CSV table of C-alpha atoms in Angstrom, one decimal:
chain,number,residue,atom,x,y,z
A,26,MET,CA,32.4,15.5,0.7
A,27,ASP,CA,35.9,16.2,2.2
A,28,VAL,CA,37.2,14.0,5.0
A,29,TYR,CA,40.6,13.4,6.5
A,30,ILE,CA,42.5,10.1,6.5
A,31,ASN,CA,46.0,10.0,8.1
A,32,GLN,CA,45.8,13.8,8.3
A,33,LYS,CA,45.4,14.1,4.5
A,34,ARG,CA,42.3,15.6,3.0
A,35,VAL,CA,40.3,13.2,0.8
A,36,ARG,CA,37.3,14.1,-1.4
A,37,LEU,CA,34.7,11.4,-1.7
A,38,ARG,CA,32.4,11.8,-4.7
A,39,PRO,CA,29.0,10.2,-5.3
A,40,LYS,CA,30.4,8.1,-8.1
A,41,GLN,CA,32.7,6.3,-5.6
A,42,ALA,CA,29.7,5.0,-3.6
A,43,ILE,CA,29.5,1.2,-3.6
A,44,GLY,CA,26.9,0.6,-0.9
A,45,LYS,CA,24.3,2.2,1.3
A,46,GLY,CA,22.9,1.0,4.5
A,47,GLY,CA,20.6,2.3,7.2
A,48,GLU,CA,23.5,3.6,9.3
A,49,ALA,CA,26.3,4.3,6.9
A,50,ASP,CA,27.5,4.8,3.3
A,51,VAL,CA,30.4,3.0,1.8
A,52,TYR,CA,32.8,4.4,-0.8
A,53,ARG,CA,35.6,2.9,-2.9
A,54,LEU,CA,38.8,4.8,-1.9
A,55,ASN,CA,41.2,2.8,-4.2
A,56,ARG,CA,41.6,-0.7,-5.6
A,57,THR,CA,42.2,-2.2,-2.1
A,58,THR,CA,40.5,0.1,0.3
A,59,ALA,CA,37.0,1.2,1.1
A,60,VAL,CA,35.7,4.0,3.4
A,61,LYS,CA,32.7,3.6,5.6
A,62,LEU,CA,31.1,6.9,6.7
A,63,PHE,CA,28.4,6.9,9.4
A,64,LYS,CA,25.4,9.0,8.5
A,65,PRO,CA,25.1,12.1,10.6
A,66,PRO,CA,21.7,13.4,11.9
A,67,SER,CA,21.6,15.9,9.1
A,68,HIS,CA,21.8,13.1,6.4
A,69,PRO,CA,19.1,13.4,3.8
A,70,ASP,CA,17.9,9.8,4.6
A,71,PHE,CA,16.9,11.1,8.1
A,72,VAL,CA,14.9,14.2,7.1
A,73,GLY,CA,11.8,14.5,9.2
A,74,MET,CA,12.7,11.3,11.2
A,75,ALA,CA,13.4,12.5,14.8
A,76,GLU,CA,14.0,8.9,16.1
A,77,ALA,CA,16.5,8.1,13.3
A,78,GLN,CA,18.3,11.4,13.9
A,79,GLN,CA,18.7,10.7,17.6
A,80,GLY,CA,20.0,7.2,16.7
A,81,ALA,CA,22.6,8.7,14.4
A,82,ARG,CA,23.8,11.1,17.2
A,83,GLU,CA,24.1,8.2,19.7
A,84,ARG,CA,25.9,6.0,17.2
A,85,LEU,CA,28.5,8.7,16.4
A,86,ALA,CA,29.0,9.4,20.1
A,87,LEU,CA,29.6,5.7,20.8
A,88,HIS,CA,32.2,5.3,18.0
A,89,GLN,CA,34.3,8.1,19.2
A,90,GLN,CA,35.5,5.6,21.8
A,91,LYS,CA,34.6,2.2,20.4
A,92,LEU,CA,36.6,2.5,17.2
A,93,ARG,CA,39.7,3.7,19.1
A,94,GLN,CA,39.5,0.6,21.3
A,95,PHE,CA,38.7,-1.9,18.5
A,96,PRO,CA,40.5,-5.3,19.1
A,97,GLN,CA,43.5,-6.0,17.0
A,98,SER,CA,44.8,-9.2,15.4
A,99,LEU,CA,41.3,-10.5,14.5
A,100,PRO,CA,40.9,-13.4,12.0
A,101,GLU,CA,41.8,-12.6,8.5
A,102,ARG,CA,38.2,-13.0,7.2
A,103,VAL,CA,37.0,-10.1,9.4
A,104,ILE,CA,36.9,-6.8,7.5
A,105,ALA,CA,38.0,-4.8,10.5
A,106,PRO,CA,38.6,-1.0,10.7
A,107,GLN,CA,42.1,-0.1,9.5
A,108,GLY,CA,42.3,3.6,10.0
A,109,LEU,CA,40.1,6.4,11.3
A,110,VAL,CA,38.3,8.9,9.1
A,111,MET,CA,38.2,12.3,10.8
A,112,ASN,CA,36.8,15.7,10.3
A,113,GLN,CA,39.0,18.8,9.7
A,114,GLY,CA,41.2,19.2,12.7
A,115,GLY,CA,41.0,15.6,13.6
A,116,ARG,CA,38.6,16.1,16.6
A,117,ARG,CA,35.8,13.9,15.6
A,118,ILE,CA,35.6,10.4,14.0
A,119,LEU,CA,33.3,10.2,11.0
A,120,GLY,CA,34.0,6.6,10.0
A,121,TYR,CA,36.9,4.3,9.1
A,122,THR,CA,38.8,2.7,6.3
A,123,MET,CA,38.7,-1.1,5.7
A,124,PRO,CA,39.9,-3.6,3.1
A,125,LEU,CA,37.8,-3.7,0.0
A,126,VAL,CA,36.3,-7.1,-0.8
A,127,ALA,CA,35.8,-6.9,-4.6
A,128,ASN,CA,33.6,-9.2,-6.7
A,129,ALA,CA,31.9,-10.6,-3.7
A,130,GLU,CA,28.3,-11.6,-3.0
A,131,VAL,CA,26.2,-11.4,0.2
A,132,LEU,CA,25.4,-14.7,1.8
A,133,LEU,CA,21.7,-14.0,1.4
A,134,ARG,CA,22.0,-14.8,-2.3
A,135,TYR,CA,23.3,-18.3,-1.4
A,136,CYS,CA,20.2,-19.0,0.7
A,137,ASP,CA,17.9,-18.0,-2.2
A,138,LEU,CA,16.4,-20.9,-4.1
A,139,ARG,CA,16.0,-18.8,-7.2
A,140,ARG,CA,19.8,-18.0,-7.3
A,141,ARG,CA,21.0,-21.5,-6.4
A,142,VAL,CA,18.7,-23.8,-8.4
A,143,GLY,CA,18.4,-23.8,-12.2
A,144,ASP,CA,15.7,-25.2,-14.4
A,145,HIS,CA,13.7,-28.3,-13.2
A,146,ARG,CA,13.5,-31.0,-15.8
A,147,ARG,CA,10.1,-31.6,-14.3
A,148,ARG,CA,8.3,-28.3,-14.5
A,149,ARG,CA,6.0,-28.6,-11.5
A,150,VAL,CA,6.6,-26.2,-8.7
A,151,GLY,CA,8.2,-27.9,-5.8
A,152,ASP,CA,9.4,-31.0,-7.7
A,153,HIS,CA,13.0,-31.4,-6.6
A,154,ARG,CA,13.7,-34.8,-8.1
A,155,GLN,CA,15.9,-33.6,-10.8
A,156,VAL,CA,17.5,-30.2,-10.2
A,157,ARG,CA,20.5,-28.4,-11.7
A,158,GLN,CA,22.3,-25.9,-9.4
A,159,THR,CA,24.3,-22.9,-10.4
A,160,ILE,CA,26.3,-23.3,-7.2
A,161,ASP,CA,27.3,-26.7,-6.1
A,162,THR,CA,26.0,-27.6,-2.7
A,163,GLN,CA,29.3,-28.9,-1.5
A,164,VAL,CA,30.8,-25.5,-2.2
A,165,VAL,CA,28.2,-24.1,0.2
A,166,VAL,CA,29.3,-26.7,2.8
A,167,ASN,CA,32.9,-25.6,2.4
A,168,LEU,CA,31.9,-22.0,2.7
A,169,PHE,CA,30.3,-22.7,6.1
A,170,LEU,CA,33.4,-24.6,7.2
A,171,ASP,CA,35.4,-21.4,6.5
A,172,LEU,CA,32.8,-19.3,8.3
A,173,HIS,CA,32.8,-21.7,11.3
A,174,GLU,CA,36.6,-21.2,11.7
A,175,THR,CA,36.2,-17.5,11.8
A,176,VAL,CA,33.4,-17.5,14.3
A,177,ALA,CA,35.4,-19.8,16.6
A,178,LYS,CA,38.5,-17.6,16.4
A,179,LEU,CA,36.5,-14.5,17.2
A,180,HIS,CA,35.2,-16.1,20.4
A,181,VAL,CA,38.7,-17.1,21.4
A,182,ALA,CA,39.5,-13.4,21.1
A,183,ASP,CA,36.6,-12.6,23.4
A,184,VAL,CA,34.6,-10.9,20.6
A,185,VAL,CA,30.9,-11.6,19.9
A,186,ILE,CA,29.5,-10.8,16.5
A,187,GLY,CA,26.0,-10.0,17.9
A,188,ASP,CA,23.9,-8.9,14.9
A,189,PHE,CA,25.1,-12.0,12.9
A,190,ASN,CA,23.0,-12.2,9.6
A,191,ASP,CA,23.3,-13.1,5.9
A,192,LEU,CA,23.7,-9.5,4.9
A,193,ASN,CA,26.9,-8.9,6.8
A,194,ILE,CA,28.7,-11.8,5.2
A,195,LEU,CA,30.4,-11.4,1.9
A,196,VAL,CA,31.3,-14.5,-0.2
A,197,GLN,CA,34.2,-15.0,-2.6
A,198,GLY,CA,34.3,-18.6,-3.7
A,199,THR,CA,34.4,-20.6,-0.5
A,200,GLN,CA,35.6,-17.7,1.6
A,201,ALA,CA,33.2,-15.9,3.9
A,202,PHE,CA,34.2,-12.4,5.0
A,203,LEU,CA,32.5,-10.6,8.0
A,204,ILE,CA,31.7,-7.0,7.4
A,205,ASP,CA,30.0,-4.3,9.7
A,206,ALA,CA,32.6,-5.2,12.3
A,207,ASP,CA,31.9,-1.8,14.0
A,208,SER,CA,28.8,-3.5,15.6
A,209,PHE,CA,30.8,-6.3,17.2
A,210,GLN,CA,30.4,-6.7,20.9
A,211,PHE,CA,33.6,-6.6,23.0
A,212,GLY,CA,34.8,-5.2,26.3
A,213,SER,CA,32.4,-2.6,27.6
A,214,PHE,CA,30.8,-2.1,24.2
A,215,PRO,CA,27.6,-4.1,23.8
A,216,CYS,CA,25.9,-4.8,20.5
A,217,SER,CA,22.4,-3.3,20.6
A,218,VAL,CA,21.2,-3.9,17.0
A,219,PHE,CA,19.5,-7.1,15.9
A,220,THR,CA,17.9,-8.8,12.9
A,221,ALA,CA,14.6,-10.6,13.8
A,222,ARG,CA,15.2,-13.7,11.6
A,223,PHE,CA,18.5,-14.4,13.3
A,224,VAL,CA,18.2,-13.2,16.9
A,225,ASP,CA,18.2,-15.9,19.5
A,226,PRO,CA,14.6,-16.1,21.0
A,227,LEU,CA,16.2,-16.9,24.4
A,228,LEU,CA,17.4,-13.3,24.4
A,229,CYS,CA,13.9,-11.9,23.7
A,230,ASP,CA,10.7,-11.3,25.6
A,231,PRO,CA,8.8,-14.6,25.5
A,232,GLN,CA,5.5,-12.8,25.8
A,233,GLY,CA,6.1,-10.5,22.8
A,234,THR,CA,4.4,-10.6,19.5
A,235,GLN,CA,7.8,-10.6,17.6
A,236,PRO,CA,11.4,-11.2,18.5
A,237,ILE,CA,12.9,-8.0,20.1
A,238,LEU,CA,16.4,-8.2,21.7
A,239,CYS,CA,16.2,-7.5,25.4
A,240,ARG,CA,19.2,-9.3,26.8
A,241,PRO,CA,22.9,-9.1,25.9
A,242,TYR,CA,24.3,-11.2,23.1
A,243,SER,CA,26.7,-14.1,23.9
A,244,TRP,CA,28.9,-16.5,21.9
A,245,GLU,CA,26.0,-19.0,22.0
A,246,SER,CA,23.7,-16.6,20.2
A,247,ASP,CA,26.3,-16.3,17.4
A,248,TRP,CA,26.2,-20.1,16.9
A,249,TYR,CA,22.4,-19.9,16.9
A,250,ALA,CA,22.5,-17.4,14.0
A,251,PHE,CA,25.1,-19.6,12.3
A,252,THR,CA,22.7,-22.6,12.5
A,253,VAL,CA,19.8,-20.5,11.1
A,254,MET,CA,21.9,-19.5,8.1
A,255,LEU,CA,23.2,-23.0,7.5
A,256,MET,CA,19.7,-24.4,7.4
A,257,GLN,CA,18.5,-21.7,5.0
A,258,ALA,CA,21.5,-22.4,2.7
A,259,LEU,CA,20.9,-26.1,2.6
A,260,LEU,CA,17.1,-26.4,2.6
A,261,PHE,CA,16.1,-22.9,1.3
A,262,VAL,CA,13.7,-22.4,4.3
A,263,ASN,CA,14.0,-20.5,7.6
A,264,PRO,CA,13.6,-22.6,10.7
A,265,TYR,CA,10.2,-20.9,11.3
A,266,GLY,CA,9.1,-20.9,7.6
A,267,GLY,CA,6.1,-22.5,6.2
A,268,VAL,CA,2.5,-21.8,7.2
A,269,TYR,CA,1.3,-22.6,10.8
A,270,ARG,CA,-2.4,-23.6,10.8
A,271,PRO,CA,-3.3,-25.2,14.1
A,272,SER,CA,-6.6,-27.1,14.3
A,273,ASP,CA,-7.4,-25.4,17.6
A,274,PRO,CA,-8.1,-21.6,16.9
A,275,ALA,CA,-7.0,-20.8,20.4
A,276,GLN,CA,-3.4,-21.8,19.4
A,277,ARG,CA,-3.1,-19.4,16.6
A,278,LEU,CA,-0.5,-16.7,16.9
A,279,PRO,CA,1.2,-14.0,14.7
A,280,ALA,CA,3.7,-15.5,12.2
A,281,ALA,CA,6.4,-13.2,13.7
A,282,ALA,CA,5.8,-14.7,17.1
A,283,ARG,CA,6.5,-18.3,16.1
A,284,PRO,CA,10.2,-18.3,17.1
A,285,LEU,CA,9.2,-17.2,20.7
A,286,HIS,CA,7.0,-20.3,20.9
A,287,ARG,CA,9.4,-22.6,19.0
A,288,ILE,CA,6.8,-23.4,16.3
A,289,THR,CA,9.3,-24.5,13.7
A,290,VAL,CA,9.0,-25.9,10.2
A,291,PHE,CA,9.2,-29.3,11.7
A,292,HIS,CA,6.0,-28.8,13.7
A,293,PRO,CA,3.2,-31.3,12.6
A,294,GLN,CA,0.7,-28.5,12.0
A,295,VAL,CA,3.1,-26.4,9.9
A,296,ARG,CA,2.7,-26.8,6.1
A,297,TYR,CA,6.2,-27.2,4.6
A,298,PRO,CA,6.8,-24.8,1.7
A,299,LYS,CA,6.8,-26.5,-1.7
A,300,PRO,CA,9.8,-24.5,-3.1
A,301,ALA,CA,12.0,-25.6,-0.2
A,302,LEU,CA,14.3,-28.7,-0.5
A,303,PRO,CA,12.7,-31.7,1.3
A,304,CYS,CA,14.2,-32.3,4.8
A,305,ASP,CA,15.0,-35.9,3.9
A,306,ARG,CA,17.9,-34.8,1.7
A,307,LEU,CA,19.9,-34.1,4.9
A,308,PRO,CA,21.4,-36.7,7.2
A,309,GLU,CA,19.4,-37.6,10.3
A,310,THR,CA,22.2,-36.3,12.5
A,311,LEU,CA,22.1,-32.8,11.0
A,312,LEU,CA,18.3,-32.7,11.1
A,313,ASP,CA,18.3,-33.8,14.7
A,314,HIS,CA,20.7,-31.0,15.5
A,315,PHE,CA,18.4,-28.4,13.9
A,316,GLN,CA,15.5,-29.7,15.9
A,317,ARG,CA,17.5,-29.7,19.2
A,318,VAL,CA,18.5,-26.0,18.6
A,319,PHE,CA,15.2,-24.6,17.3
A,320,GLU,CA,12.7,-26.7,19.3
A,321,GLN,CA,14.6,-27.8,22.4
A,322,ASP,CA,16.7,-24.7,23.1
A,323,TRP,CA,20.1,-26.5,22.9
A,324,ARG,CA,22.9,-24.0,22.8
A,325,GLY,CA,26.6,-24.4,22.2
A,326,ALA,CA,29.2,-24.3,19.5
A,327,PHE,CA,28.0,-25.8,16.2
A,328,PRO,CA,29.6,-29.3,15.9
A,329,ARG,CA,32.1,-28.9,13.1
A,330,SER,CA,32.0,-32.7,12.4
A,331,LEU,CA,28.4,-32.3,11.1
A,332,LEU,CA,29.8,-30.1,8.3
A,333,GLU,CA,33.0,-32.1,7.8
A,334,ASN,CA,31.0,-35.3,7.3
A,335,LEU,CA,28.5,-33.8,5.0
A,336,ARG,CA,28.9,-35.2,1.5
A,337,TRP,CA,26.5,-34.4,-1.3
A,338,GLN,CA,26.0,-36.7,-4.2
A,339,THR,CA,23.6,-37.1,-7.2
A,340,CYS,CA,21.6,-40.3,-7.5
A,341,PRO,CA,22.5,-42.0,-10.8
A,342,SER,CA,19.0,-43.4,-11.1
A,343,CYS,CA,16.7,-40.4,-10.5
A,344,GLY,CA,19.1,-37.5,-10.5
A,345,VAL,CA,18.2,-36.3,-7.0
A,346,GLU,CA,21.0,-34.5,-5.0
A,347,HIS,CA,21.2,-35.6,-1.4
A,348,ALA,CA,23.6,-36.0,1.5
A,349,ARG,CA,22.4,-39.4,2.7
A,350,SER,CA,23.9,-42.9,2.4
A,351,ALA,CA,20.9,-43.9,0.2
A,352,CYS,CA,18.8,-41.8,-2.2
A,353,PRO,CA,15.7,-40.8,-0.2
A,354,SER,CA,13.6,-40.5,-3.4
A,355,CYS,CA,14.4,-44.0,-4.6
A,356,VAL,CA,13.9,-45.5,-1.2
A,357,GLN,CA,10.4,-44.0,-0.9
A,358,SER,CA,9.4,-45.0,-4.4
A,359,ILE,CA,10.0,-48.8,-3.8
A,360,GLY,CA,6.7,-50.6,-3.8
A,361,VAL,CA,4.6,-47.5,-4.5
A,362,ALA,CA,2.1,-47.8,-7.3
A,363,PRO,CA,2.1,-45.1,-10.0
A,364,PRO,CA,-0.7,-42.5,-9.7
A,365,VAL,CA,-3.8,-43.1,-11.7
A,366,GLN,CA,-4.3,-40.6,-14.5
A,367,GLN,CA,-7.6,-38.8,-14.5
A,368,GLY,CA,-8.8,-37.0,-17.6
A,369,GLN,CA,-6.6,-36.0,-20.5
A,370,VAL,CA,-4.0,-33.2,-20.5
A,371,LYS,CA,-2.4,-32.0,-23.7
A,372,VAL,CA,1.3,-31.1,-23.1
A,373,THR,CA,3.4,-29.3,-25.7
A,374,THR,CA,7.1,-29.2,-25.1
A,375,VAL,CA,8.4,-25.7,-25.9
A,376,LEU,CA,11.9,-25.9,-24.5
A,377,GLN,CA,14.0,-28.8,-23.3
A,378,THR,CA,17.5,-28.2,-22.0
A,379,ASN,CA,20.1,-29.8,-19.8
A,380,GLY,CA,21.3,-26.3,-19.0
A,381,VAL,CA,19.8,-23.6,-16.8
A,382,ILE,CA,16.9,-21.2,-17.8
A,383,LEU,CA,18.0,-17.8,-16.6
A,384,ALA,CA,15.1,-15.7,-17.8
A,385,ALA,CA,11.8,-16.1,-19.7
A,386,THR,CA,9.0,-13.8,-20.7
A,387,LEU,CA,5.9,-13.6,-22.9
A,388,THR,CA,6.0,-10.6,-25.2
A,389,ALA,CA,3.2,-9.9,-27.7
A,390,GLY,CA,2.1,-13.6,-27.5
A,391,HIS,CA,5.6,-14.9,-28.2
A,392,LEU,CA,7.7,-16.7,-25.6
A,393,GLN,CA,11.3,-15.5,-25.2
A,394,TRP,CA,14.0,-17.0,-23.0
A,395,LEU,CA,17.7,-17.0,-22.2
A,396,VAL,CA,19.4,-20.3,-21.2
A,397,TRP,CA,22.9,-21.3,-20.2
A,398,GLU,CA,24.2,-24.4,-21.8
A,399,GLU,CA,27.8,-25.7,-21.8
A,400,GLY,CA,29.3,-22.4,-21.2
A,401,GLN,CA,27.1,-20.4,-23.6
A,402,PHE,CA,24.3,-17.9,-22.9
A,403,LYS,CA,21.7,-18.4,-25.6
A,404,ARG,CA,18.5,-16.7,-26.6
A,405,GLU,CA,15.4,-18.6,-28.0
A,406,ASP,CA,16.6,-18.2,-31.6
A,407,GLY,CA,20.0,-19.8,-30.7
A,408,ALA,CA,21.9,-16.6,-30.8
A,409,VAL,CA,24.9,-16.7,-28.3
A,410,MET,CA,24.9,-13.5,-26.2
A,411,LEU,CA,27.9,-14.4,-24.1
A,412,THR,CA,30.2,-17.3,-23.2
A,413,GLY,CA,31.5,-18.2,-19.7
A,414,ASP,CA,30.5,-19.7,-16.4
A,415,LEU,CA,27.4,-19.0,-14.4
A,416,SER,CA,27.7,-16.6,-11.6
A,417,PRO,CA,25.3,-16.0,-8.6
A,418,GLU,CA,26.2,-12.3,-8.8
A,419,SER,CA,24.4,-11.8,-12.2
A,420,ASP,CA,20.8,-10.9,-12.8
A,421,TRP,CA,19.3,-11.3,-16.3
A,422,TYR,CA,16.5,-9.4,-18.0
A,423,LEU,CA,14.8,-9.6,-21.4
A,424,GLN,CA,13.3,-6.7,-23.4
A,425,GLY,CA,12.2,-7.9,-26.8
A,426,GLN,CA,15.4,-8.9,-28.6
A,427,THR,CA,17.6,-7.0,-26.1
A,428,THR,CA,19.3,-8.9,-23.3
A,429,TRP,CA,20.3,-7.1,-20.1
A,430,ILE,CA,22.8,-8.3,-17.5
A,431,ALA,CA,23.2,-6.6,-14.1
A,432,GLN,CA,26.3,-7.2,-12.0
A,433,GLN,CA,28.7,-5.4,-9.7
A,434,GLY,CA,27.1,-2.0,-9.7
A,435,GLN,CA,26.4,-1.8,-13.5
A,436,VAL,CA,23.9,-2.9,-16.1
A,437,VAL,CA,25.0,-3.9,-19.6
A,438,ARG,CA,22.7,-4.0,-22.6
A,439,LEU,CA,23.8,-6.8,-24.9
A,440,SER,CA,22.8,-5.8,-28.4
A,441,ALA,CA,24.3,-4.4,-31.6
A,442,ASP,CA,25.3,-1.3,-29.7
A,443,THR,CA,26.4,-2.6,-26.3
A,444,GLU,CA,25.9,0.0,-23.5
A,445,ARG,CA,27.1,0.1,-19.9
A,446,ILE,CA,25.2,2.0,-17.2
A,447,SER,CA,26.4,2.6,-13.6
A,448,VAL,CA,23.6,2.0,-11.1
A,449,ASP,CA,23.1,2.3,-7.3
A,450,CYS,CA,23.2,-0.9,-5.2
A,451,TYR,CA,21.0,-2.0,-2.3
A,452,GLN,CA,21.9,-5.0,-0.2
A,453,GLY,CA,24.6,-5.7,-2.7
A,454,ARG,CA,22.2,-5.8,-5.7
A,455,PRO,CA,22.2,-3.4,-8.7
A,456,GLN,CA,18.9,-1.5,-8.6
A,457,VAL,CA,17.5,-2.0,-12.1
A,458,ALA,CA,14.1,-3.1,-13.4
A,459,VAL,CA,13.2,-3.9,-17.0
A,460,ASN,CA,9.9,-4.5,-18.8
A,461,ASN,CA,8.8,-4.8,-22.4
A,462,ARG,CA,8.9,-1.0,-22.8
A,463,HIS,CA,11.4,0.6,-20.5
A,464,CYS,CA,14.5,0.1,-18.4
A,465,TYR,CA,14.5,1.8,-15.0
A,466,TRP,CA,17.4,2.2,-12.6
A,467,LEU,CA,18.7,4.2,-9.6
A,468,SER,CA,21.8,6.4,-10.2
A,469,GLN,CA,23.3,8.6,-7.6
A,470,GLY,CA,20.0,8.9,-5.8
A,471,GLN,CA,17.9,9.6,-8.9
A,472,LEU,CA,15.3,7.3,-10.4
A,473,MET,CA,16.1,7.0,-14.2
A,474,ARG,CA,14.1,5.6,-17.1
A,475,ASP,CA,15.8,5.3,-20.5
A,476,HIS,CA,18.3,8.0,-19.5
A,477,ALA,CA,15.7,10.5,-18.4
A,478,VAL,CA,14.9,11.4,-14.8
A,479,VAL,CA,11.5,9.9,-14.0
A,480,GLY,CA,8.8,12.3,-13.1
A,481,GLY,CA,10.5,15.3,-14.8
A,482,GLY,CA,12.9,15.8,-12.0
A,483,ILE,CA,12.2,13.5,-9.1
A,484,GLY,CA,15.4,13.0,-7.2
A,485,ARG,CA,17.1,16.1,-8.8
A,486,THR,CA,16.6,18.2,-5.7
A,487,ASN,CA,15.5,15.5,-3.3
A,488,PRO,CA,17.5,12.3,-3.8
A,489,ILE,CA,15.8,9.0,-3.2
A,490,LEU,CA,16.5,7.7,0.2
A,491,GLY,CA,18.8,4.8,1.1
A,492,GLY,CA,17.3,1.3,1.3
A,493,THR,CA,15.4,1.8,-1.9
A,494,SER,CA,14.7,-1.0,-4.4
A,495,VAL,CA,12.8,-1.0,-7.8
A,496,TRP,CA,10.5,-3.4,-9.5
A,497,THR,CA,8.4,-3.3,-12.6
A,498,GLY,CA,5.8,-5.5,-14.3
A,499,PHE,CA,5.3,-6.0,-18.0
A,500,LEU,CA,3.0,-3.5,-19.6
A,501,SER,CA,0.1,-4.3,-21.9
A,502,SER,CA,-1.4,-1.8,-24.3
A,503,ARG,CA,-4.0,-0.8,-21.6
A,504,THR,CA,-1.5,-0.2,-18.8
A,505,ALA,CA,0.8,2.7,-18.3
A,506,GLU,CA,3.3,3.7,-15.7
A,507,ARG,CA,1.3,2.2,-12.8
A,508,GLY,CA,3.1,-1.0,-13.7
A,509,PHE,CA,6.2,0.4,-12.0
A,510,ARG,CA,6.9,0.1,-8.2
A,511,LEU,CA,9.4,2.0,-6.1
A,512,ARG,CA,10.0,0.4,-2.7
A,513,CYS,CA,11.4,2.9,-0.2
A,514,PRO,CA,10.7,2.1,3.5
A,515,ALA,CA,11.6,5.6,4.6
A,516,LEU,CA,8.8,7.0,2.5
A,517,ARG,CA,6.2,4.7,3.8
A,518,ASP,CA,4.3,7.3,5.7
A,519,LYS,CA,4.7,10.1,3.1
């Protein structure tokens, strides 16, 4: 595709694509610059979707003016438009150039328990007494301090983020970068898009069955979304997570409607999710603030002192990580008698490690695993596959004796003949799936399996639509390709 940047023709090729979203595609222009192109109504992702095509027309029409009037001198962490991308003749805006944030991860990954927490020395699900984390919690606190400063500066500049969520924040270390700045609200340009998990219920219809934005965003709604993300990053649970099971059937309501009725995870009739970190790990002052915001509709700038005074530590007695003056686990255990053992259970220790279990699978009756210990990535036979530090950007897969690592738009097979494969990304993650027989991946809109196009040509003439992710289960001798799953929302009704 040819576009014009600074009146010079530039050809963007599929191999330069680094991200796809519902509204735009992103390409790498060079080492420091990316190009964001808004999808036109004729884009393949919108074929047969009249409503999406109309939305694309309206979006392009809006940006003909909005991008020309975009505020200048915004905080350095905002990935703002730098230059306009035009059609031939320079009469129509197609997108814009922006700084390239390389080797970054979406904030969503930092709010995912599976990405933050390593192996439990106690194997029971939900037992958080001794936990190793691949990302130190104090690093997460510092990250939100950095994000707090950016949000405050944007509000001083009279800019509202609007659709503030954990997919439009890129993380490098303890630096948080805001992307999708073209949706910011400023001047006469409102923000009309929203993400249900982060939209302020005060801006939604209280009689609805799910949160739907019906009133304009404000700086207070930005701080509401900030508080949602902070709670998720610290406790690994959304404010409205868990399962609501009221004793009175008349009080039942759809799970999506809970924010509209302030039925939070703190509600006495909500079952707290076992994988989440117990609330008592946080100081009472921070827990009180969460309850004031999500249950009592308090609004305002998030008190920065709650983050500045947050200090995480590991209990020397039981190994629990917490941010209180005294270990909540040890305090609760004082004077409590040990549980009475009923029956006999035979336990065989298969693996014991002070490191982190990254992947494990059962193949042909044999347990295989990959662990990280003291800077080394080791297989079950002790073979060292790599050396280095853990990274939240990496996904690991096992296929017999072969180890796969997916990171930054590529998949690497670690074996005698190391191989690198370029893959498409969705929501910042390389789209690859591995089972005991095959490796699947998306490449330039095609679904591939072991270097062959799946289905004898699917995607060759009709590329797979944006927003597609892949998953596969392990196949036994009696199962075939039905163990593979392709998730593509745009094909839901086809």
